[in-house]
CSV table of C-alpha atoms and ligand atoms in Angstrom, one decimal:
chain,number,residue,atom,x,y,z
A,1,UNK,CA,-55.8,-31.3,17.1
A,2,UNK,CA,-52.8,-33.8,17.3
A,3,UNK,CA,-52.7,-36.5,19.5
A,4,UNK,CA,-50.6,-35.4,22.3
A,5,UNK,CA,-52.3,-32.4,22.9
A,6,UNK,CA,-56.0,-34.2,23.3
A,7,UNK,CA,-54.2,-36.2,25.4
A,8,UNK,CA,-53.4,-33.1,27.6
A,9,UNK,CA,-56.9,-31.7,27.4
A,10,UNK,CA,-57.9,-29.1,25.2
A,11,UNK,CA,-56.2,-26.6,25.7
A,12,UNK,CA,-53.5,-26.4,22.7
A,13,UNK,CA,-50.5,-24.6,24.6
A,14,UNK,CA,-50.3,-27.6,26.9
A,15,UNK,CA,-48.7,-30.5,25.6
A,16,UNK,CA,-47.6,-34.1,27.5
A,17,UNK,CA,-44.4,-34.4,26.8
A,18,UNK,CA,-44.4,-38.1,28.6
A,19,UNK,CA,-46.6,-38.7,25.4
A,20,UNK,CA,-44.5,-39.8,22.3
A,21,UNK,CA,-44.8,-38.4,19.1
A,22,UNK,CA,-46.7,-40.8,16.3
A,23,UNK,CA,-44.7,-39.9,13.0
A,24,UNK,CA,-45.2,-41.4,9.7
A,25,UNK,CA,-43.0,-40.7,6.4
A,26,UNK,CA,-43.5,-40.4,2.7
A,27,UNK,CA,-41.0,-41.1,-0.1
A,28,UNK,CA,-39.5,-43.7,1.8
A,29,UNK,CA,-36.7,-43.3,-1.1
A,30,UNK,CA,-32.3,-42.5,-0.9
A,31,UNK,CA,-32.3,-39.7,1.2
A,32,UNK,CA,-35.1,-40.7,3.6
A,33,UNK,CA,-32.9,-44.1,4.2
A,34,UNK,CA,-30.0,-41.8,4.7
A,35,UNK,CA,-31.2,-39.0,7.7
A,36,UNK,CA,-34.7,-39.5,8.4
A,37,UNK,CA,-35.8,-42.6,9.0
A,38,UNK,CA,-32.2,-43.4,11.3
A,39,UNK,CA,-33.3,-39.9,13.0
A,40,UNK,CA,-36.6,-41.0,13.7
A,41,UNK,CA,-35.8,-44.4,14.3
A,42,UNK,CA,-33.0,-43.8,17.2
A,43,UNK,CA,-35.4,-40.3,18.7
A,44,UNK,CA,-36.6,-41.9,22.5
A,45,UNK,CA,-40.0,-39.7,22.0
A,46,UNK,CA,-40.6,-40.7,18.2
A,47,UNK,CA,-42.6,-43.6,17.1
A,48,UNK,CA,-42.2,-43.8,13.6
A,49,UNK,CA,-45.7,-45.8,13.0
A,50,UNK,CA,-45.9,-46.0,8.9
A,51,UNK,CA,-43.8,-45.6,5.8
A,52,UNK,CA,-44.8,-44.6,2.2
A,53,UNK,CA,-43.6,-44.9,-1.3
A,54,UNK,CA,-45.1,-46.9,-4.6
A,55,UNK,CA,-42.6,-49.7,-5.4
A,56,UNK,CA,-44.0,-52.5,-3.2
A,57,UNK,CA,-40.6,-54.5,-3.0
A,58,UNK,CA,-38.4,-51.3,-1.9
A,59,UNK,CA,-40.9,-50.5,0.5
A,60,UNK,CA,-41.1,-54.1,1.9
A,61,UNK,CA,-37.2,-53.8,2.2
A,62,UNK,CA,-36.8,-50.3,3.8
A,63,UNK,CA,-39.6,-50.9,6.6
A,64,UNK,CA,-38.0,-54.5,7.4
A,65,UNK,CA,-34.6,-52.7,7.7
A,66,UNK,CA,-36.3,-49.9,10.4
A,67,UNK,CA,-39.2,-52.5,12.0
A,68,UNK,CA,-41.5,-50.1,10.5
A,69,UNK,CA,-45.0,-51.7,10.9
A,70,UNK,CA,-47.1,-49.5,9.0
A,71,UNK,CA,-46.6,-50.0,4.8
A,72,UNK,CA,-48.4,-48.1,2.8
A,73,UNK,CA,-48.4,-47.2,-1.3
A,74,UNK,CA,-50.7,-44.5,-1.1
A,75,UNK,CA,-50.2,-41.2,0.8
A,76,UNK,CA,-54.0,-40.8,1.3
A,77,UNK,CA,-54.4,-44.1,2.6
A,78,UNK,CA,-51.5,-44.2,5.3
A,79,UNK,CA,-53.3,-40.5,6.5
A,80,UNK,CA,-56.7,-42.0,6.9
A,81,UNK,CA,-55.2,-45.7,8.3
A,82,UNK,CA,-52.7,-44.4,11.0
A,83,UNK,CA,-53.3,-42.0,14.3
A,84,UNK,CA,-50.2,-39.7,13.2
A,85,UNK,CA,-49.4,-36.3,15.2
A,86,UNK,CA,-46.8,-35.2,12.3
A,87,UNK,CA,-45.1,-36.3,8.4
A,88,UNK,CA,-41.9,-36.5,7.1
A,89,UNK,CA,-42.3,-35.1,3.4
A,90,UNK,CA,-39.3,-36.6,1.4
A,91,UNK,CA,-41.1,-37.0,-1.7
A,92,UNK,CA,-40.1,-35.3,-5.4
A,93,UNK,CA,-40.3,-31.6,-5.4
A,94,UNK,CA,-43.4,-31.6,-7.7
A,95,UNK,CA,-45.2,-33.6,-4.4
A,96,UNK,CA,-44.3,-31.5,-1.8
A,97,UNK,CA,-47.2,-29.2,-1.4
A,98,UNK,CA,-50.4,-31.2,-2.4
A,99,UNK,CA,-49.0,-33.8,0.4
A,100,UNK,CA,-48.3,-30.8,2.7
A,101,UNK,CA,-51.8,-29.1,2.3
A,102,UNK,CA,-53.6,-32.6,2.8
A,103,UNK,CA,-51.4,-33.0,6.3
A,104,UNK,CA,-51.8,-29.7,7.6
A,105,UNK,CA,-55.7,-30.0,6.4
A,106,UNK,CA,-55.6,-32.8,8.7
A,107,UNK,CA,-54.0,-31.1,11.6
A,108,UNK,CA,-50.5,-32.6,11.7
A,109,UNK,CA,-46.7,-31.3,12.0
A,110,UNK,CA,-44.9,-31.2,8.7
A,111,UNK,CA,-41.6,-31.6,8.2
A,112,UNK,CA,-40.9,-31.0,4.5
A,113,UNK,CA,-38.1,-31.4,2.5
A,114,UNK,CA,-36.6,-29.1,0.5
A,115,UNK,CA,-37.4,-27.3,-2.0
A,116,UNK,CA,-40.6,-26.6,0.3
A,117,UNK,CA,-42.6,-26.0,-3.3
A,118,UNK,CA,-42.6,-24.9,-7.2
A,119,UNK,CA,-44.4,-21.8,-6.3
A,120,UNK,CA,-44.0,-19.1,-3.7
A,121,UNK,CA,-47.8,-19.0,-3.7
A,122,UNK,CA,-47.9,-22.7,-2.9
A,123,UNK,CA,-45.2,-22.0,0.2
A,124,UNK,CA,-47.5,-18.6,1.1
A,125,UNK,CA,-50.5,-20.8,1.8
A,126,UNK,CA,-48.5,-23.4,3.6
A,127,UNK,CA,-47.4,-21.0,6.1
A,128,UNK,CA,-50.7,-19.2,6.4
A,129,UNK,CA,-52.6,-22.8,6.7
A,130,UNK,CA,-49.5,-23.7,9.0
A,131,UNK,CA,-50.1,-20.4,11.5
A,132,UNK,CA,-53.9,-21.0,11.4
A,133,UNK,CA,-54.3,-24.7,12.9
A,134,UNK,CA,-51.0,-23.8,15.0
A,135,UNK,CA,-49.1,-26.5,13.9
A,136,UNK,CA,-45.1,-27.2,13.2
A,137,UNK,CA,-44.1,-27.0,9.6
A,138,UNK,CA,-40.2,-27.2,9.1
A,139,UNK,CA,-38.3,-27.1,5.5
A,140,UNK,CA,-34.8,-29.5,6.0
A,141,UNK,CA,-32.9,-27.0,4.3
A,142,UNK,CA,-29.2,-27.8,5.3
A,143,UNK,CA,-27.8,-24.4,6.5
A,144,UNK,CA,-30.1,-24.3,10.2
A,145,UNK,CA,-28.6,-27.8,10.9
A,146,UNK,CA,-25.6,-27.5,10.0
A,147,UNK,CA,-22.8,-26.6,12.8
A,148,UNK,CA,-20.4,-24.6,10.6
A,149,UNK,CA,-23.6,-22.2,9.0
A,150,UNK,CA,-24.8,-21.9,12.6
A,151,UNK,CA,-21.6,-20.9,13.9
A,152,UNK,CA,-21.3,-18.0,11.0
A,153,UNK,CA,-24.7,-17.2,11.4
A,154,UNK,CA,-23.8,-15.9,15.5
A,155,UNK,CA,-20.9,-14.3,14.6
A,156,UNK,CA,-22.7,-11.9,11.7
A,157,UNK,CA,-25.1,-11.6,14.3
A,158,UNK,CA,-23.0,-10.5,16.8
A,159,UNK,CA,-22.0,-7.9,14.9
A,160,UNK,CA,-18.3,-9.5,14.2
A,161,UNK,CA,-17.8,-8.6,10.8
A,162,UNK,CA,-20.0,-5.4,11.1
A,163,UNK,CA,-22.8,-4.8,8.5
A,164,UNK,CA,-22.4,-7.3,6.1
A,165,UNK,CA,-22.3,-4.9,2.4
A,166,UNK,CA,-22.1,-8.0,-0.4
A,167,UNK,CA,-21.8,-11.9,-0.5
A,168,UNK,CA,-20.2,-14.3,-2.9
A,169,UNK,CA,-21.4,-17.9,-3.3
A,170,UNK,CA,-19.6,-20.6,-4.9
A,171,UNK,CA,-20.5,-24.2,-5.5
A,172,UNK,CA,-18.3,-25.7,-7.9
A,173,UNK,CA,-19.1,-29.9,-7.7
A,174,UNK,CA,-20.2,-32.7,-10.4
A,175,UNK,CA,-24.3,-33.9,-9.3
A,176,UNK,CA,-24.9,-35.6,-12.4
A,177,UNK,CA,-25.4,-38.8,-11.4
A,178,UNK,CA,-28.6,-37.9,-9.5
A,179,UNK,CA,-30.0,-36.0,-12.8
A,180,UNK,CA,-29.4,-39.3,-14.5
A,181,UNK,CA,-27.1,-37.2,-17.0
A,182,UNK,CA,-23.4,-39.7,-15.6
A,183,UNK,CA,-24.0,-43.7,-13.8
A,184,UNK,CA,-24.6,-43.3,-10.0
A,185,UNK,CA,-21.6,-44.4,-8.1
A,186,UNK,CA,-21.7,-47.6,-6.9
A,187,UNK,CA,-21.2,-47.0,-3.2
A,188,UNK,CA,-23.5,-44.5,-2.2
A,189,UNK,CA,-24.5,-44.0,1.5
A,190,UNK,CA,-28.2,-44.9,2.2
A,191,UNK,CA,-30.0,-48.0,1.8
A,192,UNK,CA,-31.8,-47.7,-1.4
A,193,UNK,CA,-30.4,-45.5,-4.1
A,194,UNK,CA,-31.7,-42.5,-5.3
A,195,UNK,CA,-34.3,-42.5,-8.4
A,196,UNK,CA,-33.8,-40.2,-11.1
A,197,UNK,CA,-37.1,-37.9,-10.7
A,198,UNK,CA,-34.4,-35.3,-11.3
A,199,UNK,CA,-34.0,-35.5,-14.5
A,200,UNK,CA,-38.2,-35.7,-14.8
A,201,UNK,CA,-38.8,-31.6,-15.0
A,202,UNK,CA,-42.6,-32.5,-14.2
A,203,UNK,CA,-41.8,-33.6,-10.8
A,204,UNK,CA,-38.3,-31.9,-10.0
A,205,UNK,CA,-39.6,-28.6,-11.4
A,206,UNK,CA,-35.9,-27.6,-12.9
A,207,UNK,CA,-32.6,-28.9,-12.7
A,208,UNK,CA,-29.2,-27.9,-10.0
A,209,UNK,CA,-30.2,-24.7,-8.8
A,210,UNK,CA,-33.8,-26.2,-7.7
A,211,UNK,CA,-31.9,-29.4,-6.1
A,212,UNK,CA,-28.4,-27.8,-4.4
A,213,UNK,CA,-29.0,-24.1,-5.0
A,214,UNK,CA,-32.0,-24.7,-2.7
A,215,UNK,CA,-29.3,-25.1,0.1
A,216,UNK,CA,-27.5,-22.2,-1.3
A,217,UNK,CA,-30.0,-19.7,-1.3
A,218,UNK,CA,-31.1,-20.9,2.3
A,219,UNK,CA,-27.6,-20.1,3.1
A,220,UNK,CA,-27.2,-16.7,2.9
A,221,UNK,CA,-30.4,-15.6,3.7
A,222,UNK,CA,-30.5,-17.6,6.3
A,223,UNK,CA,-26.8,-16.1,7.6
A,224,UNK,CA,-27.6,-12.6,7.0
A,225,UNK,CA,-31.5,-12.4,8.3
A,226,UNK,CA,-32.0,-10.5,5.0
A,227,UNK,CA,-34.9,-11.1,2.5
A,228,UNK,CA,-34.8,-10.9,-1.0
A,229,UNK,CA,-35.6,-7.9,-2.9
A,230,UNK,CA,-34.7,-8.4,-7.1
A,231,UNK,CA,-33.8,-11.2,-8.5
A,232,UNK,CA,-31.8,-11.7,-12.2
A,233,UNK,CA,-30.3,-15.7,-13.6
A,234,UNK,CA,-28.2,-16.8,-16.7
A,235,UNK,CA,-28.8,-20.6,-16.5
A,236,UNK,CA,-27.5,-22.7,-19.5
A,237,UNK,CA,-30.7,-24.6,-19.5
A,238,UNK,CA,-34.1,-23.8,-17.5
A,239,UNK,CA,-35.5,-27.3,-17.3
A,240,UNK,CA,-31.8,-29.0,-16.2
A,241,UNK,CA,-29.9,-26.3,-15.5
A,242,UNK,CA,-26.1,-27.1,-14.1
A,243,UNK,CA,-24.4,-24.2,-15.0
A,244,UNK,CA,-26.1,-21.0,-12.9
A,245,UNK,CA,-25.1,-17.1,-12.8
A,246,UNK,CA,-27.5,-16.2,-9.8
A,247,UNK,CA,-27.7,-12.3,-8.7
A,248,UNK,CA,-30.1,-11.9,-5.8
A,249,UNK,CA,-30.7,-8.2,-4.7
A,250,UNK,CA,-31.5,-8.3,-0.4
A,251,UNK,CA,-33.3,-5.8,1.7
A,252,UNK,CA,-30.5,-2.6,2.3
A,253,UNK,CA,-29.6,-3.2,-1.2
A,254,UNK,CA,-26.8,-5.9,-0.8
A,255,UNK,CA,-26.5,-8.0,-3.2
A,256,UNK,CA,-25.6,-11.7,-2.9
A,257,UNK,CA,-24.0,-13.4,-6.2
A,258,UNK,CA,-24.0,-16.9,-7.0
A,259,UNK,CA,-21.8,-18.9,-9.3
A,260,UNK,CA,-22.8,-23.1,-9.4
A,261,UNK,CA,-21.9,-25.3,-11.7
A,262,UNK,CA,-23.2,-29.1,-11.3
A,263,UNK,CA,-21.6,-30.6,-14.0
A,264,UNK,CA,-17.9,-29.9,-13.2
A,265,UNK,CA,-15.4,-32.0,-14.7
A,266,UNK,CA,-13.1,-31.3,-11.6
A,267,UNK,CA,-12.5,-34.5,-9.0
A,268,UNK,CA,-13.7,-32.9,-5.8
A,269,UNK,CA,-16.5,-30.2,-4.6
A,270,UNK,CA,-15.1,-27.0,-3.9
A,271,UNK,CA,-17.1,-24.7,-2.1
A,272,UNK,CA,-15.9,-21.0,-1.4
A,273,UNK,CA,-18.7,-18.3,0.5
A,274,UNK,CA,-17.7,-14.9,1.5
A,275,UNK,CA,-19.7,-12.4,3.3
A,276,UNK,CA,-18.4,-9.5,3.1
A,277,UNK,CA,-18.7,-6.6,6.2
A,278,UNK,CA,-18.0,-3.2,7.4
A,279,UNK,CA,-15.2,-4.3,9.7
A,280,UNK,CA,-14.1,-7.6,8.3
A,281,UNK,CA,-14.6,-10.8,6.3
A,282,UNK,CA,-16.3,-13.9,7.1
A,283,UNK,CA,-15.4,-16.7,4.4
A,284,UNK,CA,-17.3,-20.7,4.5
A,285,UNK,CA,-15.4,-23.2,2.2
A,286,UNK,CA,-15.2,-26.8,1.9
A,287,UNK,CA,-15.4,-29.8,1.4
A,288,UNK,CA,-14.6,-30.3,4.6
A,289,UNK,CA,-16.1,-26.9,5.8
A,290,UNK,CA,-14.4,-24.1,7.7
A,291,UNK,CA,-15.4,-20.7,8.8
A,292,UNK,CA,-12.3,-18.1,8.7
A,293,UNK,CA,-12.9,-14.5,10.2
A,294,UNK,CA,-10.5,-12.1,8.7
A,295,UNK,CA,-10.6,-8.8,10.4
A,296,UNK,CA,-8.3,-6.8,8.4
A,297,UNK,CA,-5.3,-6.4,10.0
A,298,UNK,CA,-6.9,-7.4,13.3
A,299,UNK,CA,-6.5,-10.4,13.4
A,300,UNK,CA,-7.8,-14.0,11.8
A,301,UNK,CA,-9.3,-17.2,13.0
A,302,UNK,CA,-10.4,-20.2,11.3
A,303,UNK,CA,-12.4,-22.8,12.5
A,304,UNK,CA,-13.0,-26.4,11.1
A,305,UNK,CA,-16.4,-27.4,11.5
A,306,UNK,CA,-15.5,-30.5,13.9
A,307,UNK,CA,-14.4,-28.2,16.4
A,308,UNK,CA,-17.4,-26.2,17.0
A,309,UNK,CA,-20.6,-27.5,18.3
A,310,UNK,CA,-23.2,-29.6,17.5
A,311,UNK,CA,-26.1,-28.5,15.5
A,312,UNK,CA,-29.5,-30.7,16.3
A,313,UNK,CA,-30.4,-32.3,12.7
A,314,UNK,CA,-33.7,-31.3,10.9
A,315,UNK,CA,-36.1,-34.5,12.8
A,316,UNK,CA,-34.5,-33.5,16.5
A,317,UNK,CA,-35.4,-29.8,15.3
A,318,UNK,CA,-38.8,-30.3,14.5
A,319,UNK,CA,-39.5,-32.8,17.5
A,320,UNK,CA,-37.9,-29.7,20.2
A,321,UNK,CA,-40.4,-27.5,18.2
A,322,UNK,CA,-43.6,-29.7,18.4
A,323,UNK,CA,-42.7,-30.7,22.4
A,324,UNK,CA,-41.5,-26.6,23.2
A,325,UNK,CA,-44.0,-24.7,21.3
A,326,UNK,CA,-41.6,-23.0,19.5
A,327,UNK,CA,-40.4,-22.5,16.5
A,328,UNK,CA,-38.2,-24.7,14.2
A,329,UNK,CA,-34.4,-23.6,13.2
A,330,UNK,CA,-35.8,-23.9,9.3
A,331,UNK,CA,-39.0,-22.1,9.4
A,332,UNK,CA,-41.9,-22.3,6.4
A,333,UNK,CA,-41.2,-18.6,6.2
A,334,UNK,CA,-37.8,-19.6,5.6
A,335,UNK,CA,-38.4,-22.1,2.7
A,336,UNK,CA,-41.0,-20.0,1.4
A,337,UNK,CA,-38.4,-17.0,1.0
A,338,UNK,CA,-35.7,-19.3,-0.9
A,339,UNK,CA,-38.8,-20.9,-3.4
A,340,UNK,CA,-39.6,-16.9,-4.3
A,341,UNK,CA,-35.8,-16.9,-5.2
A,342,UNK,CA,-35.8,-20.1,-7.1
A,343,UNK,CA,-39.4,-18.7,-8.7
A,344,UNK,CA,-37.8,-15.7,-10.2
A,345,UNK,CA,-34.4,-17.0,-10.9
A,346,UNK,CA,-36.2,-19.6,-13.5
A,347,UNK,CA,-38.5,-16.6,-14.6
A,348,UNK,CA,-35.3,-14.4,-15.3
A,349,UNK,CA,-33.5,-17.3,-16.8
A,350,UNK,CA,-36.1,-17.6,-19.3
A,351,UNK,CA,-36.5,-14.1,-20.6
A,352,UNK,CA,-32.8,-13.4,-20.7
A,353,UNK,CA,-31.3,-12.2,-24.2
A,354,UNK,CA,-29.0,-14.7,-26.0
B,1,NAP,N1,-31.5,-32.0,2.5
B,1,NAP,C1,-30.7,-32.7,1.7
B,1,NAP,O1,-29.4,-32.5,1.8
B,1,NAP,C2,-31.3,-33.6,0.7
B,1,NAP,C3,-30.5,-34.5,0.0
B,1,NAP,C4,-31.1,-35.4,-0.9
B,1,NAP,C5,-32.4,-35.2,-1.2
B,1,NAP,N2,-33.1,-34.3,-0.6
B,1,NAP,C6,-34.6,-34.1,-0.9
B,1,NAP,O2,-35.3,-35.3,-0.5
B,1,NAP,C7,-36.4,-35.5,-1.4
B,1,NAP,C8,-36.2,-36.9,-2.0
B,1,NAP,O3,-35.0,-37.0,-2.7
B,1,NAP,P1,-34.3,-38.4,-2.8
B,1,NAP,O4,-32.9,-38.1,-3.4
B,1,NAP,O5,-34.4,-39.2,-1.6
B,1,NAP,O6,-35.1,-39.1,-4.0
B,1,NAP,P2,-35.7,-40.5,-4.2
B,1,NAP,O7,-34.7,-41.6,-3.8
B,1,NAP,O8,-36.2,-40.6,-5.6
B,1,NAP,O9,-36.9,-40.6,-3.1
B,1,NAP,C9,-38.2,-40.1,-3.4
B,1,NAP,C10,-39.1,-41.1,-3.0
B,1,NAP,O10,-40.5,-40.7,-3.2
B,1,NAP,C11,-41.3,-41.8,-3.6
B,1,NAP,N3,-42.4,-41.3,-4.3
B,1,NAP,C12,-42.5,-40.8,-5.6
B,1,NAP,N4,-43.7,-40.5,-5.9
B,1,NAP,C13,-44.5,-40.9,-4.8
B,1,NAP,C14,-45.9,-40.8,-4.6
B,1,NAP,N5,-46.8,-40.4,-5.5
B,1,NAP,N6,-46.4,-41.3,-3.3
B,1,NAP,C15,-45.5,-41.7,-2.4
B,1,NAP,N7,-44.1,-41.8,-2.6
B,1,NAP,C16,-43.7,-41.4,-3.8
B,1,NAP,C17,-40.3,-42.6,-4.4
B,1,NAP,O11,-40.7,-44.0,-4.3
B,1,NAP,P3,-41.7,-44.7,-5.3
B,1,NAP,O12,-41.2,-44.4,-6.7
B,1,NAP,O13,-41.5,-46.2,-5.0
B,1,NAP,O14,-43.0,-44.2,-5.0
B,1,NAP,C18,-39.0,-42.4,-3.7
B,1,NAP,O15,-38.8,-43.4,-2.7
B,1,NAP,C19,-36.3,-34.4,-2.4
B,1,NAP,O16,-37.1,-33.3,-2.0
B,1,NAP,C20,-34.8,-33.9,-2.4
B,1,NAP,O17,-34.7,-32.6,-2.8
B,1,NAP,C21,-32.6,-33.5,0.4
């Protein structure tokens, strides 16, 4: 039972919201430094307690920069040292369900990046272990937090395009850097930068597709409330894969098609998505995103993403979820849906003929 709610009594559907919310975080690393720990930091019902990661200096340096009082270089330790009522997970991939399991074991809200897990029987018995103590478990895939996917997400739902029959994805960028495969650019945002567990197959579990095409996958299954059926990848290598020919088969036999390349020699990350419907076309692209309805003949309308409205980011999320009872934009059904997809796209990849 978390904190808040033995502070309400016993009764788990009633929850003090006057209470705030002890959080703690490991993998204090790049990305954490980036969005969570500013997120947690600035939320009025969030005290963000204790931090985690191995390298004592960075860790020093990070929890002096967010007046973080709790320091810890062992997950297990910070777990048994602090009171927490929920995690932050930003750890590599390979870490992400031993440390979920062990904070969900100890009855707290988890808040896991992406991918949620190697395995889809690993995400499975999150979710189960998740709906059994009744606790919060979020995966920060981008597409629920993102104002331009939510805005295309309500207009398939309402039906604007009709029933969506095929979708084209494709994610044409350079992430070497992070992979450790081209030097990290200088200026990166952030306050440490990231390490290169990336390029470490042990702990990233395989290489652009596992990393961005997480976000990609989330994407349009997320968009079109479909779930994924067959599954068949060309990859030009299954440990650190950039160049990825993805064919995902969905429920009413739709098939979604994905084309990424990480190692593009092109300056600039171009982004083209197109759902396809009965009645019209919806289309995503970027960088900087825009959604454009074409309704043939009917009529078109595009939309830049800072004109449409603000889409709470994956901590507020999972805070609303926690304090409502209700459930998060990203759920672990969610992320366990996009690891089956990444599971069988490495599978596929490996048995293809060359
Ligand atoms: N949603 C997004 O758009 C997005 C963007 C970037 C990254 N991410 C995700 O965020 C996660 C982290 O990525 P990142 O780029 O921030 O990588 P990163 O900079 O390498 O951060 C990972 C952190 O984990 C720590 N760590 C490693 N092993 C640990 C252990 N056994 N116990 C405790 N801490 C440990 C590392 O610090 P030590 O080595 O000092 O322990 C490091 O600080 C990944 O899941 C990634 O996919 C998501």
């Amino acid at each position: 039972m978390s904190v808040r709610q033995r502070q309400a009594g016993t009764d788990r559907r009633v929850v003090d919201l006057a209470a705030r919310l002890r959080v703690g975080l490991v993998g204090a690393g790049w990305f954490a430094t980036r969005r969570h720990l500013p997120n947690l930091q600035s939320h009025s019902q969030v005290d963000l307690v204790a931090i985690c990661r191995r390298d004592q200096e960075k860790l020093g340096l990070i929890a002096d920069h967010f007046n973080i009082p709790g320091r810890y270089r062992d997950f297990d330790d910070m777990l048994h040292s602090e009171r927490l009522d929920a995690v932050v997970i930003a750890t590599p991939h390979s870490l992400h369900y031993p440390q979920a399991k062990v904070a969900l074991d100890r009855g707290l809200h988890v808040l896991l990046e992406k991918p949620m897990t190697l395995r889809a029987r690993e995400a499975e018995a999150l979710v189960e272990k998740a709906a059994e103590g009744n606790h919060v478990l979020s995966v920060a895939l981008n597409p629920p937090y993102w104002p331009h996917t939510r805005y295309a997400r309500d207009l398939i739902g309402e039906g604007t395009i009709g029933q969506v029959e095929g979708i084209s994805i494709q994610w044409i960028g350079n992430s070497e850097g992070v992979f450790g495969l081209a030097p990290l650019p200088d200026e990166m945002p952030g306050l440490v930068k990231p390490s290169l567990y990336r390029g470490d197959h042990a702990l990233s579990g395989g290489g652009h597709l596992m990393d961005t095409g997480s976000h990609l996958i989330s994407e349009f299954l997320w968009l079109s409330r479909m779930r994924p059926v067959k599954v068949a990848a060309q990859m030009d290598d299954t440990k650190l894969d950039m160049r990825i020919g993805l064919q995902v088969c969905l429920s009413g036999d739709v098939h979604a098609g994905i084309n990424c390349v990480g190692n593009s020699s092109f300056d600039g990350r171009r982004i083209r998505n197109v759902y396809y419907g009965t009645k019209g076309t919806l289309t995503i692209e970027g960088l900087p995103f825009s959604v454009t309805i074409d309704l043939q003949g009917r009529g078109s309308i595009q939309k830049l993403e800072n004109e449409m409205d603000e889409a709470p980011g994956p901590v507020e999320d999972f805070v609303l979820a926690i304090n409502e009872g209700r459930e998060p934009a990203s759920t672990g059904r969610h992320g366990a849906d996009v690891v089956r997809v990444l599971e069988a796209a490495y599978r596929s990849a490996e048995s293809v003929w060359k």
